[in-house]
């Protein structure tokens, strides 16, 4: 089995996925499975689609393990490993995939001078609210994987921010995940810069340190639209109804555009220029959760409307297929910034608090990732036990 349709279509004369590179955006794959590396599919996507990196999460690994026989070899070996708990067994599976994917992507890493070619591996979501435990886990994973072109995923929680600074300062590449709020983005961008300054002050080489700030897009519209639709059921005032309807499917993209404006402000000026003179890279904004959940919306809108320089878009296989087939590329991320600001102002006028929305999304995201991790560990144990039964 392979990710649905990822490689079913031959490359077009002009592949929209490759066109993204002309606008300074890197496309990463939000998926990992063993056969991507062993069959050459990952290499094919690098060559034909301009793929520049990969991300993983517990749900992705759980599906790969539970829905295929690709991991039978390592699962059989784990049957007798009484020294490993479920997390340890999972890491035996995951780290092999991460290392192999990193090796396939290494030429991209070298060609882009350490800007791209990364694979992300997540710190246990159970540690999302624990600073010191997150730092220790990230260090351990970094040392275990032993690949320069790996990013360790740390959640963008209040407790995650000091961990991000500490780890960047130790020379570890960090993918800050689970971001929704512009204000929290500023905190993690500051942590990235401060971490680079700490590293430089200790005589470390900042050139090879890369980081991304992963902003979850579609989840914002899913929640805001549900609030709006609930209110539309009870609102009779025509002006209020019109205001609410004008916001449907608009908030996530507006929030992304305004976040990018903050990125452009943060990574300029004397403080940043001092680091850039030493070869430091900006912490790029990464658009995650880019699949369209609402069938009324264009299936590639969260890609098409957020294209801009120094950004990453990580897409699941179905979104990659859709964009390859009918994606339209333009410099959209800096279009109509006043319109994006107006959307956020109208949201407030409608009585919907963006802070409450993003706080809820963060809390829900931490829980969803933790639940997914528990499901993953259960799948590892179940499949290990099955492989240990006599044929």
Coordinates of C-alpha atoms in Angstrom, one line a residue:
X1 CA 0.0 0.0 0.0
X2 CA 1.1 3.5 -0.7
X3 CA -0.2 7.0 0.3
X4 CA -3.3 7.4 -1.8
X5 CA -2.4 8.7 -5.3
X6 CA 0.8 10.4 -4.3
X7 CA 2.6 9.1 -7.3
X8 CA -0.3 8.0 -9.5
X9 CA 0.0 10.9 -11.9
X10 CA 3.0 11.6 -14.1
X11 CA 4.5 15.0 -13.7
X12 CA 2.8 17.7 -15.7
X13 CA 4.8 19.9 -18.1
X14 CA 4.5 22.6 -15.4
X15 CA 4.0 21.1 -12.0
X16 CA 2.3 23.6 -9.7
X17 CA 4.1 22.0 -6.7
X18 CA 7.5 22.8 -8.3
X19 CA 6.3 26.3 -9.1
X20 CA 6.0 27.0 -5.4
X21 CA 9.8 27.1 -5.2
X22 CA 9.9 30.1 -7.6
X23 CA 7.9 32.0 -5.0
X24 CA 10.3 31.0 -2.2
X25 CA 8.0 28.5 -0.6
X26 CA 9.1 24.9 0.2
X27 CA 6.7 22.0 0.0
X28 CA 7.0 19.4 2.7
X29 CA 5.2 16.1 3.0
X30 CA 3.0 15.7 6.1
X31 CA 3.3 11.9 6.0
X32 CA 5.8 9.1 6.6
X33 CA 5.7 5.4 5.9
X34 CA 8.5 2.9 5.4
X35 CA 7.7 2.2 1.7
X36 CA 8.3 5.8 0.8
X37 CA 12.0 5.3 1.4
X38 CA 12.4 1.6 0.5
X39 CA 10.7 1.9 -3.0
X40 CA 12.2 5.2 -4.1
X41 CA 8.9 7.1 -3.9
X42 CA 10.4 9.7 -1.6
X43 CA 13.3 10.3 -4.0
X44 CA 10.7 10.5 -6.9
X45 CA 8.8 13.2 -5.1
X46 CA 12.0 15.2 -4.5
X47 CA 12.8 15.0 -8.2
X48 CA 9.4 15.4 -9.8
X49 CA 7.4 17.5 -7.2
X50 CA 10.2 19.6 -5.7
X51 CA 9.6 18.1 -2.3
X52 CA 11.9 19.7 0.3
X53 CA 11.1 18.0 3.6
X54 CA 8.8 15.8 5.7
X55 CA 6.9 16.0 9.0
X56 CA 5.5 13.2 11.1
X57 CA 3.2 12.9 14.1
X58 CA 1.7 10.1 16.2
X59 CA -1.4 9.7 14.1
X60 CA 0.7 9.3 10.9
X61 CA 2.9 6.6 12.5
X62 CA -0.1 4.8 14.1
X63 CA -1.8 4.5 10.7
X64 CA 1.4 3.3 9.1
X65 CA 2.0 0.6 11.7
X66 CA -1.7 -0.5 12.1
X67 CA -2.6 -0.5 8.4
X68 CA 0.3 -2.2 6.8
X69 CA 2.7 -5.1 7.1
X70 CA 5.7 -2.8 6.4
X71 CA 6.9 -3.0 10.0
X72 CA 6.6 -6.7 10.6
X73 CA 10.3 -7.3 10.6
X74 CA 11.0 -4.8 13.4
X75 CA 7.8 -5.8 15.3
X76 CA 9.0 -9.4 15.4
X77 CA 12.4 -8.3 16.8
X78 CA 10.6 -6.4 19.5
X79 CA 8.7 -9.4 20.8
X80 CA 11.6 -10.5 23.0
X81 CA 12.6 -6.9 24.0
X82 CA 11.3 -7.0 27.6
X83 CA 13.7 -4.1 28.4
X84 CA 11.6 -1.7 26.3
X85 CA 8.3 -0.2 27.3
X86 CA 5.8 0.8 24.6
X87 CA 7.5 4.2 24.0
X88 CA 10.8 2.5 23.6
X89 CA 9.4 0.0 21.1
X90 CA 7.8 2.8 19.1
X91 CA 11.1 4.6 18.9
X92 CA 12.8 1.5 17.5
X93 CA 10.3 1.7 14.6
X94 CA 10.1 5.5 14.2
X95 CA 13.8 6.3 14.4
X96 CA 14.7 3.9 11.6
X97 CA 12.2 5.7 9.3
X98 CA 13.3 9.1 10.4
X99 CA 17.0 8.3 9.8
X100 CA 16.3 6.7 6.4
X101 CA 14.1 9.6 5.3
X102 CA 16.8 12.1 6.5
X103 CA 19.4 10.2 4.4
X104 CA 17.2 10.4 1.3
X105 CA 16.7 14.1 1.9
X106 CA 20.3 14.9 2.7
X107 CA 21.2 16.1 -0.9
X108 CA 18.4 18.7 -0.5
X109 CA 19.9 19.7 2.8
X110 CA 23.3 20.2 1.3
X111 CA 22.1 21.9 -1.9
X112 CA 20.0 24.4 0.0
X113 CA 22.8 25.1 2.4
X114 CA 20.9 23.7 5.4
X115 CA 17.7 25.6 4.7
X116 CA 15.6 22.5 3.7
X117 CA 15.9 18.7 3.6
X118 CA 14.6 18.1 7.1
X119 CA 12.5 15.4 8.7
X120 CA 10.6 16.2 11.9
X121 CA 10.3 13.9 14.9
X122 CA 8.0 14.8 17.8
X123 CA 8.8 15.0 21.5
X124 CA 6.2 12.9 23.4
X125 CA 2.9 15.0 23.4
X126 CA 2.5 13.9 27.0
X127 CA 5.2 16.4 27.9
X128 CA 3.6 19.4 26.2
X129 CA 3.1 21.3 29.5
X130 CA 6.5 20.2 31.0
X131 CA 9.5 22.4 30.2
X132 CA 12.4 20.4 31.7
X133 CA 11.1 17.0 30.6
X134 CA 10.6 18.4 27.0
X135 CA 14.2 19.6 27.0
X136 CA 15.5 16.2 28.2
X137 CA 13.4 14.3 25.7
X138 CA 14.5 16.5 22.8
X139 CA 18.1 16.1 23.7
X140 CA 17.8 12.4 23.9
X141 CA 16.0 12.1 20.5
X142 CA 18.5 14.4 18.8
X143 CA 21.4 12.2 20.1
X144 CA 19.7 9.0 19.2
X145 CA 18.7 9.9 15.6
X146 CA 22.2 11.4 14.9
X147 CA 21.2 13.3 11.7
X148 CA 22.0 17.0 11.2
X149 CA 18.9 17.3 9.0
X150 CA 16.3 16.4 11.6
X151 CA 14.1 18.8 13.5
X152 CA 12.7 18.0 16.9
X153 CA 9.1 19.0 17.3
X154 CA 8.3 21.0 20.4
X155 CA 4.8 22.3 21.1
X156 CA 4.2 26.1 21.1
X157 CA 2.8 26.1 24.6
X158 CA 3.8 28.6 27.4
X159 CA 5.9 25.8 28.8
X160 CA 7.4 25.0 25.4
X161 CA 8.8 28.5 24.9
X162 CA 11.8 28.3 27.3
X163 CA 12.5 24.8 26.0
X164 CA 12.7 26.1 22.4
X165 CA 15.3 28.8 23.5
X166 CA 17.4 26.3 25.4
X167 CA 17.4 23.7 22.7
X168 CA 18.2 26.1 19.9
X169 CA 21.0 27.5 22.1
X170 CA 22.4 23.9 22.3
X171 CA 22.5 23.6 18.5
X172 CA 19.3 21.5 18.0
X173 CA 17.0 22.2 15.1
X174 CA 13.4 22.9 16.3
X175 CA 10.0 22.6 14.6
X176 CA 7.7 24.6 16.9
X177 CA 4.3 22.9 16.5
X178 CA 0.7 23.5 17.5
X179 CA 0.7 27.3 16.9
X180 CA -2.6 29.2 16.4
X181 CA -2.2 32.7 17.9
X182 CA -0.1 35.5 16.5
X183 CA 1.0 36.5 20.0
X184 CA 2.3 33.1 20.8
X185 CA 4.1 33.1 17.4
X186 CA 6.0 36.2 18.5
X187 CA 7.1 34.5 21.7
X188 CA 8.5 31.4 19.8
X189 CA 10.2 33.7 17.2
X190 CA 11.8 35.5 20.1
X191 CA 12.9 32.2 21.6
X192 CA 14.5 31.2 18.3
X193 CA 16.4 34.5 18.1
X194 CA 17.5 34.4 21.7
X195 CA 18.6 30.8 21.3
X196 CA 20.7 31.7 18.4
X197 CA 22.3 34.5 20.4
X198 CA 23.0 32.1 23.2
X199 CA 24.6 29.7 20.8
X200 CA 26.7 32.4 19.2
X201 CA 27.8 33.7 22.6
X202 CA 29.2 30.3 23.4
X203 CA 31.1 30.2 20.2
X204 CA 28.7 27.9 18.4
X205 CA 28.1 27.9 14.6
X206 CA 24.7 29.3 13.9
X207 CA 24.8 28.6 10.1
X208 CA 23.5 25.1 10.4
X209 CA 20.7 25.8 12.9
X210 CA 17.3 25.7 11.3
X211 CA 13.8 26.2 12.7
X212 CA 10.2 26.5 11.6
X213 CA 7.1 27.8 13.4
X214 CA 4.2 25.6 12.5
X215 CA 0.9 27.4 12.2
X216 CA -2.1 25.2 12.1
X217 CA -4.5 26.7 9.5
X218 CA -7.7 24.7 8.7
X219 CA -8.5 24.0 12.4
X220 CA -9.0 27.7 12.9
X221 CA -11.8 27.9 10.3
X222 CA -13.3 24.7 11.5
X223 CA -13.8 26.1 15.0
X224 CA -14.7 29.7 14.0
X225 CA -17.1 28.5 11.3
X226 CA -18.9 26.2 13.9
X227 CA -19.3 29.2 16.2
X228 CA -20.6 31.3 13.4
X229 CA -23.1 28.6 12.2
X230 CA -24.4 28.2 15.7
X231 CA -25.0 31.9 16.0
X232 CA -26.7 32.1 12.6
X233 CA -29.3 29.7 13.8
X234 CA -30.5 32.2 16.4
X235 CA -29.6 35.6 15.0
X236 CA -32.4 37.5 13.3
X237 CA -30.7 40.9 12.8
X238 CA -29.9 41.2 9.1
X239 CA -26.7 43.2 9.6
X240 CA -25.4 40.7 12.2
X241 CA -26.2 37.8 9.9
X242 CA -24.4 39.5 7.0
X243 CA -21.4 40.2 9.2
X244 CA -21.2 36.6 10.4
X245 CA -21.6 35.1 6.9
X246 CA -18.8 37.3 5.6
X247 CA -16.4 35.7 8.0
X248 CA -17.1 32.0 7.0
X249 CA -13.9 30.4 5.7
X250 CA -11.9 33.7 6.0
X251 CA -10.4 33.8 9.4
X252 CA -7.6 31.2 9.1
X253 CA -6.1 32.8 6.0
X254 CA -6.4 36.3 7.4
X255 CA -4.7 35.1 10.6
X256 CA -1.9 33.5 8.5
X257 CA -1.3 36.6 6.5
X258 CA -1.0 38.8 9.6
X259 CA 1.3 36.3 11.2
X260 CA 3.6 36.5 8.1
X261 CA 3.6 40.3 8.5
X262 CA 4.9 39.8 12.0
X263 CA 7.6 37.4 10.7
X264 CA 8.8 40.1 8.3
X265 CA 9.0 42.7 11.1
X266 CA 10.7 40.4 13.6
X267 CA 13.4 39.1 11.3
X268 CA 14.9 42.5 10.4
X269 CA 16.7 45.3 12.1
X270 CA 20.0 45.5 13.9
X271 CA 19.5 42.6 16.3
X272 CA 18.7 40.2 13.6
X273 CA 21.3 41.6 11.2
X274 CA 24.0 40.8 13.8
X275 CA 23.0 37.2 13.6
X276 CA 22.5 37.1 9.9
X277 CA 26.0 38.4 9.5
X278 CA 27.1 35.2 11.2
X279 CA 25.1 33.1 8.7
X280 CA 22.0 32.6 10.9
X281 CA 18.7 31.5 9.2
X282 CA 15.3 33.0 10.0
X283 CA 12.8 30.8 11.6
X284 CA 10.4 30.3 8.7
X285 CA 6.6 30.2 9.2
X286 CA 5.3 26.7 8.3
X287 CA 1.7 26.2 7.3
X288 CA 0.3 23.0 8.7
X289 CA -3.1 21.5 8.8
X290 CA -3.5 22.6 5.1
X291 CA -6.1 20.0 4.0
X292 CA -9.5 21.5 3.5
X293 CA -12.1 20.1 6.0
X294 CA -15.2 21.8 4.6
X295 CA -16.3 20.3 1.3
X296 CA -17.8 23.7 0.3
X297 CA -14.4 25.2 0.1
X298 CA -11.8 24.8 -2.6
X299 CA -9.7 21.7 -1.7
X300 CA -6.4 23.6 -2.2
X301 CA -7.4 27.0 -0.8
X302 CA -5.1 26.7 2.2
X303 CA -2.2 26.3 -0.1
X304 CA -3.1 28.8 -2.8
X305 CA -3.9 31.6 -0.4
X306 CA -0.7 31.4 1.7
X307 CA 2.2 31.4 -0.9
X308 CA 5.1 33.6 -0.1
X309 CA 8.9 33.9 0.3
X310 CA 10.6 32.1 3.2
X311 CA 7.7 29.9 4.1
X312 CA 7.0 26.2 4.2
X313 CA 3.7 24.4 3.4
X314 CA 3.5 20.9 4.7
X315 CA 0.8 18.9 2.9
X316 CA -0.8 15.5 3.4
X317 CA -0.7 13.2 0.3
X318 CA -4.3 14.0 -0.8
X319 CA -3.6 17.8 -0.8
X320 CA -0.3 17.2 -2.7
X321 CA -2.3 15.3 -5.4
X322 CA -4.9 17.9 -5.6
X323 CA -2.5 20.8 -5.9
X324 CA -0.4 19.0 -8.5
X325 CA -3.6 18.5 -10.5
X326 CA -5.2 21.9 -10.3
X327 CA -3.3 24.2 -8.0
X328 CA -2.8 27.8 -9.0
X329 CA 0.3 29.6 -8.0
X330 CA 0.6 33.3 -7.2
X331 CA 2.2 35.5 -4.6
X332 CA -0.9 35.4 -2.4
X333 CA 0.5 35.8 1.1
X334 CA 1.1 39.5 0.9
X335 CA -2.1 40.3 -1.0
X336 CA -4.7 42.6 0.6
X337 CA -3.3 42.9 4.0
X338 CA -5.8 45.6 4.9
X339 CA -8.5 43.1 4.0
X340 CA -7.0 40.5 6.4
X341 CA -7.0 43.1 9.1
X342 CA -10.6 43.9 8.4
X343 CA -11.5 40.3 8.8
X344 CA -10.0 40.2 12.2
X345 CA -11.7 43.4 13.2
X346 CA -15.0 42.1 12.0
X347 CA -14.5 38.9 14.0
X348 CA -14.2 41.1 17.1
X349 CA -17.3 43.1 16.0
X350 CA -19.2 39.9 15.7
X351 CA -18.4 39.2 19.4
X352 CA -16.0 36.3 18.7
X353 CA -12.8 36.4 20.7
X354 CA -9.8 35.2 18.7
X355 CA -7.9 34.7 22.0
X356 CA -10.6 32.3 23.2
X357 CA -10.5 30.5 19.8
X358 CA -6.8 30.1 19.8
X359 CA -6.6 29.1 23.5
X360 CA -9.2 26.4 22.9
X361 CA -7.4 25.2 19.8
X362 CA -4.2 24.9 21.7
X363 CA -5.7 23.0 24.6
X364 CA -7.6 20.7 22.3
X365 CA -4.5 20.2 20.2
X366 CA -2.4 19.2 23.2
X367 CA -5.2 16.7 24.2
X368 CA -5.6 15.4 20.6
X369 CA -1.9 14.8 20.2
X370 CA -1.7 13.1 23.6
X371 CA -4.6 10.9 22.8
X372 CA -3.1 10.0 19.4
X373 CA 0.2 9.1 21.1
X374 CA -1.6 6.8 23.6
X375 CA -3.4 5.2 20.6
X376 CA -0.1 4.8 18.8
X377 CA 1.5 3.1 21.8
X378 CA -1.4 0.7 22.1
X379 CA -1.1 -0.1 18.4
X380 CA 2.6 -0.9 18.9
X381 CA 1.9 -3.2 21.8
X382 CA -0.9 -4.9 20.0
X383 CA 1.0 -5.5 16.8
X384 CA 4.1 -6.6 18.7
X385 CA 2.1 -9.2 20.6
X386 CA 0.4 -10.4 17.4
X387 CA 3.8 -11.0 15.7
X388 CA 4.9 -13.0 18.7
X389 CA 2.1 -15.5 18.3
X390 CA 3.0 -18.8 16.7
X391 CA 1.9 -19.0 13.0

